[in-house]
XYZ file of C-alpha atoms in Angstrom:
610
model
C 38.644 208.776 209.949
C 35.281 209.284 208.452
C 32.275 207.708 210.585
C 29.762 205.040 208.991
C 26.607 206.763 208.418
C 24.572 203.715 209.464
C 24.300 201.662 212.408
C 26.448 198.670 212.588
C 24.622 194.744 212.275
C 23.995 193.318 215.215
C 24.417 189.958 215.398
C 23.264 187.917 218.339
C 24.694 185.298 220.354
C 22.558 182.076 221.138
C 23.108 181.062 225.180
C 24.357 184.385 226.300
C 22.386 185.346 229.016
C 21.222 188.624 229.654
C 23.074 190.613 232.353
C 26.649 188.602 231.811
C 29.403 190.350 231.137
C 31.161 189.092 228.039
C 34.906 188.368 227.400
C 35.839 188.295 223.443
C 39.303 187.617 221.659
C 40.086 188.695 218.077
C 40.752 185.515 215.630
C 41.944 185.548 211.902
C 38.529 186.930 210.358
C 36.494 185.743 213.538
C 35.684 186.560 217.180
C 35.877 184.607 219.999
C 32.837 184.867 222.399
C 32.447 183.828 225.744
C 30.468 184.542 228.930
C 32.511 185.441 231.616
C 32.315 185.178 235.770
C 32.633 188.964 236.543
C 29.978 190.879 238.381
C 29.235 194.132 238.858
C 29.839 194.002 242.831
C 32.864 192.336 242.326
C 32.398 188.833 242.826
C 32.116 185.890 240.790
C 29.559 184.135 239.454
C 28.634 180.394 237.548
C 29.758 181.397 233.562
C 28.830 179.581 231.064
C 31.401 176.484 229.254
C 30.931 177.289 225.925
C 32.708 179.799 223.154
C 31.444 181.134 220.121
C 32.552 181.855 216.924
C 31.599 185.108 215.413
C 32.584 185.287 211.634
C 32.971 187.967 209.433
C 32.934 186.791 206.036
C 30.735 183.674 206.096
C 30.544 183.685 202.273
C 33.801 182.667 202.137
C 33.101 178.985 203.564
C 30.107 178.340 200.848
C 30.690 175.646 198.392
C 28.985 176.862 195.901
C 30.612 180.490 195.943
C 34.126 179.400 196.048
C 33.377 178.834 192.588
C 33.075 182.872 192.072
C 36.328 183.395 194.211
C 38.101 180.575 191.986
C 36.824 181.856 188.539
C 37.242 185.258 189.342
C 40.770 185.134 190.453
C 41.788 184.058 187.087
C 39.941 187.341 185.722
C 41.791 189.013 188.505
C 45.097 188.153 187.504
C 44.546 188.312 183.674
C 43.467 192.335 184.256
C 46.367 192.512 185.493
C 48.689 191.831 182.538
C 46.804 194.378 180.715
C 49.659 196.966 179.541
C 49.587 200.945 181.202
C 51.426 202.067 177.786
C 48.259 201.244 175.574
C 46.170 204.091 174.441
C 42.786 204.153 176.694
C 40.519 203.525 172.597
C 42.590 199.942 172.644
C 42.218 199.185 176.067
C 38.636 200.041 176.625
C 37.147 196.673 174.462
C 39.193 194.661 176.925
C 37.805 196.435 179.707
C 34.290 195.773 178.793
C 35.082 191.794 178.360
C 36.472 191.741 181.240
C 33.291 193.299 183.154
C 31.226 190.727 181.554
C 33.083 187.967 182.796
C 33.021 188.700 185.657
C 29.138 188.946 185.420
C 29.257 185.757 183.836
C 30.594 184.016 186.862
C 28.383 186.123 188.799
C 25.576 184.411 187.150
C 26.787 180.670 186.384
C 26.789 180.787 190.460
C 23.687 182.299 190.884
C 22.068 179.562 188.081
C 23.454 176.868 190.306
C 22.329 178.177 193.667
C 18.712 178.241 192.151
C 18.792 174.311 192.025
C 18.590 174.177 195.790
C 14.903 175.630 198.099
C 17.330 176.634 201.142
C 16.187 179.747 202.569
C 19.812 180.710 203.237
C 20.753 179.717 200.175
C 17.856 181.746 198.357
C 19.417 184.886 200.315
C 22.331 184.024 198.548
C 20.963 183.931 195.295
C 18.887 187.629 196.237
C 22.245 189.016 196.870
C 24.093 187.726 193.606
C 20.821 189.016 191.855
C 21.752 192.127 193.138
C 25.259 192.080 192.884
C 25.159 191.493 188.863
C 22.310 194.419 188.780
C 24.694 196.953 190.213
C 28.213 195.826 188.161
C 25.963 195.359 184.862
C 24.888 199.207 185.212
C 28.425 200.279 186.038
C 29.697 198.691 183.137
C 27.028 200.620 180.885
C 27.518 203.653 182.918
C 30.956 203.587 183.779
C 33.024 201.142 181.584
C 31.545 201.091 178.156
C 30.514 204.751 178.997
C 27.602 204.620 176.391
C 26.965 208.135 174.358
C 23.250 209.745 173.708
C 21.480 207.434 171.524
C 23.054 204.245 172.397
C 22.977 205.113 176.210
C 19.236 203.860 176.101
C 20.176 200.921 173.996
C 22.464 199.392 176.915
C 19.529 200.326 179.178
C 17.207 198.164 177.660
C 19.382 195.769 177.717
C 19.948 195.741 181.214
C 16.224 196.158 182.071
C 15.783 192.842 179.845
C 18.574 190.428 181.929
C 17.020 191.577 184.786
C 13.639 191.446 184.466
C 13.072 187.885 182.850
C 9.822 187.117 184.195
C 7.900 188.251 180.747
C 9.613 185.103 179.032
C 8.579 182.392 181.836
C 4.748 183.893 181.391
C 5.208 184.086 177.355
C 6.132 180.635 177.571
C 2.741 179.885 179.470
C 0.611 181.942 176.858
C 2.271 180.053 174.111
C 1.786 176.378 175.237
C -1.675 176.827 176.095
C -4.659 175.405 173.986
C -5.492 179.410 173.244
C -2.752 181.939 173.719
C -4.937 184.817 172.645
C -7.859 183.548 175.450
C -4.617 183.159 178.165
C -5.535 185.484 181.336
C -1.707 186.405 181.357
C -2.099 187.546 177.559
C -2.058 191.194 177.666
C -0.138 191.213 180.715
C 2.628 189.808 178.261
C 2.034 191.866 175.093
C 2.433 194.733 177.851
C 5.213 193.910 179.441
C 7.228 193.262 176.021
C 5.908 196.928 174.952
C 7.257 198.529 177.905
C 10.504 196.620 177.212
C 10.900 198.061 173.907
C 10.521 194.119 172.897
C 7.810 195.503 169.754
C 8.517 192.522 167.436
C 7.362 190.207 170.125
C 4.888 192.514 171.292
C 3.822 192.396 167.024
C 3.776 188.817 166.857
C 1.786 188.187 170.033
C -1.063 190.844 168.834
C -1.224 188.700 165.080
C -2.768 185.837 167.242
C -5.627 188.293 168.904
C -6.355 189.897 165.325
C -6.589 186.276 163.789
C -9.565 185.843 166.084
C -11.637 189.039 166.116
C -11.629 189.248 162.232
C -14.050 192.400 162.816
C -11.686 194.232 164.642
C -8.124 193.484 162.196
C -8.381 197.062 160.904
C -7.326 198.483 164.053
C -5.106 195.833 165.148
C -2.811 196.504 161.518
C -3.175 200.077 162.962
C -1.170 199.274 166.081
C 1.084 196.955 164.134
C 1.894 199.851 161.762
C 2.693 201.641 164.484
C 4.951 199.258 166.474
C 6.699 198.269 163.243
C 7.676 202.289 162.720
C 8.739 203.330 165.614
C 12.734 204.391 165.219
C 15.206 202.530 167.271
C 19.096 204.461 167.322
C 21.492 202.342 165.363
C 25.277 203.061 166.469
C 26.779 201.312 163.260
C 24.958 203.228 161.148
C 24.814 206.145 158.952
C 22.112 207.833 160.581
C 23.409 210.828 162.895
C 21.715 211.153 166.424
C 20.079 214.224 165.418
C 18.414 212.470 161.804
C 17.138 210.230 164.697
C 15.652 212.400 167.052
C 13.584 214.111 164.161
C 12.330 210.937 162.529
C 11.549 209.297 166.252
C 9.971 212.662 166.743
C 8.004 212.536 163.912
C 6.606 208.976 164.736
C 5.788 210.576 168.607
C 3.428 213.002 166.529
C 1.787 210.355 165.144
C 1.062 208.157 167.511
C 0.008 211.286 169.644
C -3.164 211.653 166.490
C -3.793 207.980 166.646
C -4.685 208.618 170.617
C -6.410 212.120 169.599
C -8.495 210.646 166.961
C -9.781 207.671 169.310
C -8.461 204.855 167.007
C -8.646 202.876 169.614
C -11.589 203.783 171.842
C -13.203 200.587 170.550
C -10.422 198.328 172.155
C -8.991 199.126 175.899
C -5.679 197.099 175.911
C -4.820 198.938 172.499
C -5.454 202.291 173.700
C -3.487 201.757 176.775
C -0.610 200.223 174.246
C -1.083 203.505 172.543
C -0.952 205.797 175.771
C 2.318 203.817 176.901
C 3.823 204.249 173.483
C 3.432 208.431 174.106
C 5.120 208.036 177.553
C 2.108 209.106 179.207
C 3.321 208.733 183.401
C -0.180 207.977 184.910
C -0.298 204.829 182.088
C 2.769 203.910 182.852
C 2.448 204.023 186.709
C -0.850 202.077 186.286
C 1.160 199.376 185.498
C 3.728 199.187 188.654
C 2.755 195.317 188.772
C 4.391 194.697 185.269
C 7.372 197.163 185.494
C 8.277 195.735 188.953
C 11.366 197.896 190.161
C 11.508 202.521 189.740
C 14.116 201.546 187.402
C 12.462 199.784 185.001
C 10.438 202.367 184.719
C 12.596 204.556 184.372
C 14.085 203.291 181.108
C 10.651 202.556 179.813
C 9.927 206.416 180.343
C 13.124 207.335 178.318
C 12.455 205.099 175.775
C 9.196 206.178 174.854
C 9.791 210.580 175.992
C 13.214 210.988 176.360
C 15.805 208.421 173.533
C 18.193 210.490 173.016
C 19.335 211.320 176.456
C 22.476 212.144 177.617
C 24.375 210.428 180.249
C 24.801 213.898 181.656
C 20.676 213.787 182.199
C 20.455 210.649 183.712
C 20.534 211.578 187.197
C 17.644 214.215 187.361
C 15.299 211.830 185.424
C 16.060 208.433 188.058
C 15.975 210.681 190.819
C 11.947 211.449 189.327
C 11.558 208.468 188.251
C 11.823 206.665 191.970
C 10.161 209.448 193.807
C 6.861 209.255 191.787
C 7.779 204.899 191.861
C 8.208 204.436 195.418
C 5.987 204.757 198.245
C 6.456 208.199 199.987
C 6.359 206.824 203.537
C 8.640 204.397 202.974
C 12.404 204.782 202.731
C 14.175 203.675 199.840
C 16.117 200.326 200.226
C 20.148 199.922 200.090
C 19.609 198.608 196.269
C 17.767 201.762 195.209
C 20.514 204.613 197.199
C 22.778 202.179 195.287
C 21.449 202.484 191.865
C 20.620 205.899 192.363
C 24.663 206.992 193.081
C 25.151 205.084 190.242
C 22.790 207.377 187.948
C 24.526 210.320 189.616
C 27.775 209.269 188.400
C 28.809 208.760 192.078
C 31.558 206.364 191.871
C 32.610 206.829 195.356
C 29.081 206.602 196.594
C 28.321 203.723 195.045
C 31.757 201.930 196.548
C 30.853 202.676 200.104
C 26.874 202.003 200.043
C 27.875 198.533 198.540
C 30.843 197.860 200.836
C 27.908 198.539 203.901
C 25.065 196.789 202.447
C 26.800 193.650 200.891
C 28.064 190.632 203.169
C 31.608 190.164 201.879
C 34.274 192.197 199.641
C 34.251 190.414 197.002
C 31.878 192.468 194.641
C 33.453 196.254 196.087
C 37.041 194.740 195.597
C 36.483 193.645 191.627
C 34.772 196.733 190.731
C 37.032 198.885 192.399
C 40.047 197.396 190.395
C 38.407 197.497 187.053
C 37.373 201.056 187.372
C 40.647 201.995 188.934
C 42.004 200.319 185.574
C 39.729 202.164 183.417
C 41.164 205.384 185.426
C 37.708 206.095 186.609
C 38.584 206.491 190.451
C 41.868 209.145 189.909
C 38.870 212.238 188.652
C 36.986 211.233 191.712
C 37.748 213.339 195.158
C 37.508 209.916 196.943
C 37.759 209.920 200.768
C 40.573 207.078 200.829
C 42.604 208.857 197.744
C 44.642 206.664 195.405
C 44.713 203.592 197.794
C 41.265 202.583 197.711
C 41.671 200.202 195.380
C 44.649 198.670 197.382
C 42.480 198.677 200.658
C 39.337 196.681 198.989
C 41.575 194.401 197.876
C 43.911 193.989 200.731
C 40.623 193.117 203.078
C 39.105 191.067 200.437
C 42.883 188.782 200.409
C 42.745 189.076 204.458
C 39.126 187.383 204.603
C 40.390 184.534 201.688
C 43.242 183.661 204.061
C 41.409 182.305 206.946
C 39.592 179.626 204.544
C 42.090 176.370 204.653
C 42.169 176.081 200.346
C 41.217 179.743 199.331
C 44.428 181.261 200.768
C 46.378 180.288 197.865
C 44.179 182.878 195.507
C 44.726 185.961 198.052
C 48.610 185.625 197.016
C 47.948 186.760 194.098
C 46.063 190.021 194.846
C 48.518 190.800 197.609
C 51.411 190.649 194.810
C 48.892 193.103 192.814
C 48.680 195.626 196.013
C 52.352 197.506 195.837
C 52.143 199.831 198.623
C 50.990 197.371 201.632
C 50.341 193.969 200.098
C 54.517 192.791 200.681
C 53.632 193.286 204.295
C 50.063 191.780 204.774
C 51.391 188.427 202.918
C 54.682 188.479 205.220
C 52.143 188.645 207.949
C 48.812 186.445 206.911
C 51.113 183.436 205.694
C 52.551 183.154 209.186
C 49.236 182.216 210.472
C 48.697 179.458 207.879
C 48.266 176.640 209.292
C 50.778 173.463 208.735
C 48.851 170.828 208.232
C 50.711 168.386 206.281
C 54.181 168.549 204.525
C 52.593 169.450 201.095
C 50.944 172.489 202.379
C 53.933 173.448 203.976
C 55.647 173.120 200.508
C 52.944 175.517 199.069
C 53.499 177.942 201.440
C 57.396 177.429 201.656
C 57.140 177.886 197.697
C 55.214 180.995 197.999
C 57.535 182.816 200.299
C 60.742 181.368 198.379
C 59.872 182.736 195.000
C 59.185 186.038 196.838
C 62.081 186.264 198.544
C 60.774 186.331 201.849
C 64.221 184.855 203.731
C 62.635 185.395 207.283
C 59.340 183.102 206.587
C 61.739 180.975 204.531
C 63.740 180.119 207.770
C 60.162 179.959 210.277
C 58.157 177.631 208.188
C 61.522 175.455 207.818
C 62.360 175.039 211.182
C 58.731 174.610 212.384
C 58.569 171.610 210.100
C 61.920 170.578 211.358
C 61.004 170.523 214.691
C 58.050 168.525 214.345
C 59.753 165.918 212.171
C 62.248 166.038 215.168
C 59.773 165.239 217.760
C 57.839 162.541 215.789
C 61.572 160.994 215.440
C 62.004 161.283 211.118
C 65.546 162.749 211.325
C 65.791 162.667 207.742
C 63.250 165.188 207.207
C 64.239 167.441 210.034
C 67.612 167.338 208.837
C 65.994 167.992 204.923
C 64.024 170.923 206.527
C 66.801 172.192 208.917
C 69.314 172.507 205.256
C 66.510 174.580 203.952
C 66.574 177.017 206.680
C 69.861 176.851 206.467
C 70.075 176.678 210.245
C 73.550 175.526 211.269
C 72.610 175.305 215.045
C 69.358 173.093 214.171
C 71.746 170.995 211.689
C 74.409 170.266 214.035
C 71.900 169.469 216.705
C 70.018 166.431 213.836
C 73.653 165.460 212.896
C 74.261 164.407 216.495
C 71.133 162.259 216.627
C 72.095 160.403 213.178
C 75.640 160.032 215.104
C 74.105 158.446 218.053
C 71.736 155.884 216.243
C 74.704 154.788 214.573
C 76.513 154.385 217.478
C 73.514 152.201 218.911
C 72.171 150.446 215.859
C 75.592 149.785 213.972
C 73.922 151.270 210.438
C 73.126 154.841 209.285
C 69.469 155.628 208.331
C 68.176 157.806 205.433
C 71.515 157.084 203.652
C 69.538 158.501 200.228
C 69.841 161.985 201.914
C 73.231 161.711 203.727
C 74.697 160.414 200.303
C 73.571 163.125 198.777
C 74.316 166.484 200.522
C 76.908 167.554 198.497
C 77.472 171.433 199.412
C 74.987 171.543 201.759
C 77.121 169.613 204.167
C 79.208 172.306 204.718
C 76.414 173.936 206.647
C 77.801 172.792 209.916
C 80.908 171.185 211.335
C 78.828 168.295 212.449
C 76.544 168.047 209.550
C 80.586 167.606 207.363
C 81.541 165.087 209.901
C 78.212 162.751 209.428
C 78.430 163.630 205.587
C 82.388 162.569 205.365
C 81.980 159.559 207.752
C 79.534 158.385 205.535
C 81.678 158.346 202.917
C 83.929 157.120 204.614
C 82.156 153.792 204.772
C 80.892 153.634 201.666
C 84.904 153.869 200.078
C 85.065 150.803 203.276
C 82.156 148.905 201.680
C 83.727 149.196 198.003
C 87.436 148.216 199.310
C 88.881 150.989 198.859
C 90.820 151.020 201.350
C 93.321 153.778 200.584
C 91.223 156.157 199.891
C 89.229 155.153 202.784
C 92.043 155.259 204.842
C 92.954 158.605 204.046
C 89.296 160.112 204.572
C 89.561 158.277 208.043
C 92.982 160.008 208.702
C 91.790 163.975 207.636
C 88.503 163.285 209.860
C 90.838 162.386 212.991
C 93.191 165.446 212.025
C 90.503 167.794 211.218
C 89.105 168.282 215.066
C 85.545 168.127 213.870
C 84.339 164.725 214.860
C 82.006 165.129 218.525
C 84.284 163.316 221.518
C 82.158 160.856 222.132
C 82.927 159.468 218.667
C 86.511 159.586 218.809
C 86.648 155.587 220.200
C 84.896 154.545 217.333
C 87.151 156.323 215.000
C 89.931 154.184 216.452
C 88.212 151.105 215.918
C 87.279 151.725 212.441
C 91.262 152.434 211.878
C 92.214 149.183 213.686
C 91.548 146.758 210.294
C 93.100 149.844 208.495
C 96.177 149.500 210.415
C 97.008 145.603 210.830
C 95.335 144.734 207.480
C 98.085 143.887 204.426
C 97.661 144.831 200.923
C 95.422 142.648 199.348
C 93.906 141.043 202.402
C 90.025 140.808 202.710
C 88.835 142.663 205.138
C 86.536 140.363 206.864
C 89.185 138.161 207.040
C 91.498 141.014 208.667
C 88.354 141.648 211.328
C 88.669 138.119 212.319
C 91.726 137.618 212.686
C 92.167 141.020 214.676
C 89.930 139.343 217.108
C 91.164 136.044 217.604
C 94.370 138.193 217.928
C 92.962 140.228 220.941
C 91.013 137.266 222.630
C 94.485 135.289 222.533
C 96.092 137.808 223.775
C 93.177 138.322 226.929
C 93.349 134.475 227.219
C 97.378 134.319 227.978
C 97.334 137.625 230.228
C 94.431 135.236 232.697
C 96.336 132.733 232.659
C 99.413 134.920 233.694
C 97.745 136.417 236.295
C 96.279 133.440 237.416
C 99.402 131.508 237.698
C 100.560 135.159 240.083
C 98.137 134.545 242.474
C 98.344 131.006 242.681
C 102.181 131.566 243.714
C-alpha cells in the first residue's frame, strides 16, 4: 500500500491528561476515547469517568450541508442513467450540465452559510469556496476539455466567479456622489482590465474623460484601444489562426502607443497600457488587485499568450506561481491542487484533495463524473479501475452513521458493482431500529434487493421486541415476515394462552386474515383454523363448524393443553338438535350437569347417613 506523503491531523482530546495511557474502541465513523488505569510499573491508578467521541466526518452532521448531500444525490443517481452505448460527442453536453449542477449546489450552500458570522461556520464556507474553485477548473480542464482559443475564454470565466470582489467595490464607485473622485476608482477600472472585463473597464473611463475635458484626446485613445482588442469567438467564422494575426496585430499597436509616450501625461493610463502588453513587472505591481498566482496567470495569457494550448498550460502556471508566491514560503494545499490540475494530473489532483479536504464528498463526485467521461481509464492511477468504487464506497460508509442520511448511501452502494452488495449487507445491520417505520425503510431496502438473510434479522429483531413489550400481533406480523416457523409457533402459543385466560382472541384483524401464511407452522394453522372455527360458531353454522372442530381434533396439531377445551367447545355441538339456539343449548347443558351434581350429593349423602 502506498504511504501518505504528509503527516496525519492531530486532533486533541480535552481532559486527557498527560502521561495516561489511553484505551480507544472503533465506532461506525467514530472513536471511542477514554483514559485508562494502567501504569507503566504495573499498577493502577485513579482514570478518568468520561469517554470521548472522536469523529471522522463531522460535515456530515451540519444542517446546512445536508442540503449538498440531499441535492447532490439526485445528480448522483441521474448520472447514472446516462447510457454507455452513446457516442462520447452526445454524451459530453450532458456531462458538462451535470458538472455545473453540481457546482450549483455547491454554491446555493455556500450563499446560505454566508448568512451566519460563526467562525466554524465561515471555515465552512472557505472550504466550499474552495471546493467549487477546484471542480469549476476540472470541468474547463477536464470535462468540457476547452481547445486553443476558447481554452482562455473558460479561464476568464472562472477567474470572474471567483474573484467577485471588483463588483462589490464597482458598486461603491457607482453610488457615490462622484464615481470618477472615488479612492477605489482606478483600483476598479484596473481590476476589470486585468479581467478582460474592457466594456466595463470603457464605460468606467467615459466618467473620468467627462471631467478632465483637457485630457479627452487621450482618454478616446485608450478607449480605441480597449474597444479593438480581438476576443476568440468559437461560433464563428474566424479560424484560430485569422485570430492570432489580427490579436497580434492589435499587440503591435498598443506596443507604439507605449513607445510613443501617449500616455506619459496620465499614470493610471500608461499602466492600463503596460498591462494591456502583458508586461510581468506591471502586472506583479498589482498582486493586491489580482489576489491569487492564478489570476494572474490567466491575466498573463490573456494579454501574451490567447491562443494557448491546453498542452502549454502547465509550464506557464508552474511560472506563473513561482514569480506570484513568496519564495520562502511553501505553497498551500489549494495551490499543489490547482497546480496538478494545470498539469493534467488527474490522479494528483484526487489524492491532494482527498488529504486536504474534511469529508469525501467533493473527491467522490468528481471521481464519478470523470470516471464517466472516461478520463480516469488513460490515467496509470495507483488504485486502478476501482478508484471510483472506493471514493464512493467511503463516502456511503460516512452517510450511514448519520440517523436520516443513510437512506442516500443506498443508492451509491447499488452504483458500486464490485464491493457495494457487501458494504450495504454489512452497514444496514448497524442501523439502528428506532421505531417501526424505520424498520420498514430498512426492511424495504433489503427486500427489494433480495437480501433474504437481513430480511429474516431485522424481522425477528422487531419481533422480539414487540414480544417483550407484550403486542403479539405485531410479533406474530413480524415473525410471518421472517418467515420463522420456530418464532411463529412460539407467538401462536401465547395468543392460545390469552384465550384460554381471557375467554376472547385479540388482534382478530390479523388472525382473520392469514390466509397462506398460516401454514407457516403447525401451531400458527391451529390458532388460524380455531379461529375460524368460532367465527362459523358465531354465524350458526354449526355444521360446518362442527366439522372444522372434528378435522382439528383428528389432525394432531392442536398443543395438549388445549385438548380440554376442544371438548368443551364440542359439548353444545353434540347434545344440541337441529334448529336449536345455541345459547339456549349452553343452558340447558348446564342445568343438565348441575342436576345431575345435585342428585349424585344427595346420593352420597343419603350413603353415609346409612
Amino acid at each position: 500500500m502506498e504511504e501518505v506523503d504528509v503527516e496525519p491531523t492531530i486532533t486533541n482530546i480535552p481532559a486527557l491528561r498527560r502521561g495516561k495511557h489511553m484505551g480507544f474502541a472503533w465506532g461506525q465513523g467514530n472513536i471511542f476515547v477514554y483514559e485508562t488505569l494502567f501504569k507503566a510499573t504495573g499498577a493502577t491508578g485513579s482514570g478518568s469517568p468520561f469517554i470521548h467521541e472522536v469523529r471522522k466526518d463531522e460535515d456530515i452532521y451540519s444542517p446546512i450541508l445536508r442540503k449538498l448531500f440531499n441535492e447532490s444525490h439526485h445528480i448522483f443517481v441521474g448520472l447514472q442513467t446516462i447510457r454507455e452505448d452513446l457516442p462520447s460527442k452526445n454524451k459530453k453536453p450532458q456531462f458538462v450540465s451535470i458538472s455545473k449542477n453540481y457546482r450549483s449546489v455547491i454554491r446555493a450552500c455556500m450563499e446560505e452559510l454566508q448568512q451566519f458570522l460563526i467562525q466554524s461556520v465561515l471555515l465552512q464556507v472557505s472550504i466550499l469556496l474552495a471546493i467549487e474553485l477546484i471542480w469549476n477548473l476540472c470541468e474547463v480542464l477536464f470535462i468540457d476539455a476547452a481547445p486553443a482559443g476558447s481554452l482562455l475564454l473558460h479561464l476568464l470565466d472562472w477567474v470572474r466567479l471567483h474573484k467577485a470582489d471588483v463588483d462589490e467595490k464597482a458598486r461603491d464607485v457607482l453610488q457615490s456622489d462622484s464615481p470618477a473622485e472615488h479612492r477605489d476608482y482606478w483600483d476598479v477600472v484596473v481590476s476589470y482590465v486585468l479581467q478582460g472585463r474592457l466594456d466595463e473597464a470603457r464605460q468606467m473611463l467615459g466618467k473620468k474623460a467627462t471631467l478632465t475635458p483637457a485630457a479627452n484626446n487621450i482618454y478616446k485613445m485608450m478607449d480605441n484601444l480597449l474597444s479593438k482588442m480581438p476576443f476568440y469567438n468559437p461560433g464563428g467564422t474566424q479560424t484560430l489562426t485569422e485570430f492570432d494575426v489580427k490579436w497580434r496585430h492589435w499587440h503591435e499597436e498598443v506596443d507604439r502607443c507605449l513607445q510613443d509616450n501617449s500616455f506619459a501625461s496620465n499614470q493610471h493610463l500608461e499602466v492600463i497600457c503596460k498591462i494591456l502588453l502583458g508586461d510581468e513587472d506591471t502586472l506583479l505591481e498589482h498582486k493586491d488587485l489580482l489576489g491569487t498566482w492564478y489570476h494572474f496567470l490567466v491575466s498573463r495569457l490573456l494579454f501574451c499568450h490567447p491562443t494557448v494550448k491546453p498542452t502549454e498550460l502547465h509550464y506557464y502556471a508552474q511560472s506563473c506561481m513561482t514569480m506570484f508566491l513568496d519564495s520562502r514560503s511553501a505553497p498551500e494545499p489549494l495551490d499543489s491542487i490547482l497546480l496538478a490540475a494545470f498539469e493534467f494530473d488527474i490522479h494528483q489532483v484526487i489524492k491532494d484533495c482527498s488529504i486536504a479536504l474534511n469529508n469525501w464528498w467533493f473527491v467522490a463526485h468528481l471521481t464519478d463524473l470523470l470516471d464517466h467521461c472516461k478520463l480516469l481509464q488513460s490515467h496509470n492511477l495507483h488504485f486502478g479501475s476501482n478508484l471510483r468504487e472506493f471514493l464512493l464506497l467511503e463516502y456511503a460508509s460516512g452517510l450511514f452513521t448519520h440517523h436520516s442520511l443513510w437512506q442516500l448511501a443506498v443508492d451509491y452502494f447499488d452504483h458500486c458493482l464490485e464491493f457495494g452488495r457487501v458494504y450495504l449487507e454489512l452497514q444496514i445491520e448497524r442501523v439502528p431500529l428506532d421505531t417501526e417505520r424505520k424498520a420498514l425503510k430498512v426492511l424495504r431496502i433489503c427486500e427489494q434487493r433480495q437480501m433474504s438473510e437481513q430480511v429474516r434479522s431485522i424481522c425477528k429483531i422487531m419481533a422480539m421486541r414487540a414480544l417483550r413489550n407484550n403486542r403479539l400481533g405485531s410479533a406474530l406480523s413480524w415473525s410471518i415476515r421472517a418467515k420463522d416457523a420456530a418464532f411463529a409457533t412460539l407467538i401462536s402459543e401465547r395468543f392460545l394462552q390469552d384465550y384460554c385466560a381471557k375467554g376472547t382472541f385479540s388482534d382478530l384483524d390479523l388472525i382473520d386474515n392469514l390466509g397462506p401464511a398460516m401454514l407457516l407452522s403447525d401451531r400458527l394453522t391451529f390458532l388460524g383454523k380455531y379461529r375460524e372455527f368460532h367465527k362459523l360458531y358465531g354465524e350458526k353454522r354449526f355444521k360446518e363448524a362442527a366439522k372444522l372442530l372434528l378435522s382439528l381434533m383428528t389432525a394432531k396439531i392442536a398443543p395438549r393443553s388445549f385438548w380440554m377445551t376442544l371438548l368443551t367447545d364440542a359439548l353444545p355441538l353434540l347434545e344440541q338438535k337441529e334448529e336449536e339456539d345455541v345459547e339456549l343449548t349452553k343452558v340447558e347443558l348446564l342445568r343438565l350437569a348441575l342436576s345431575r351434581n345435585l342428585a349424585m350429593a344427595i346420593v352420597k349423602e343419603g350413603t353415609v347417613e346409612t
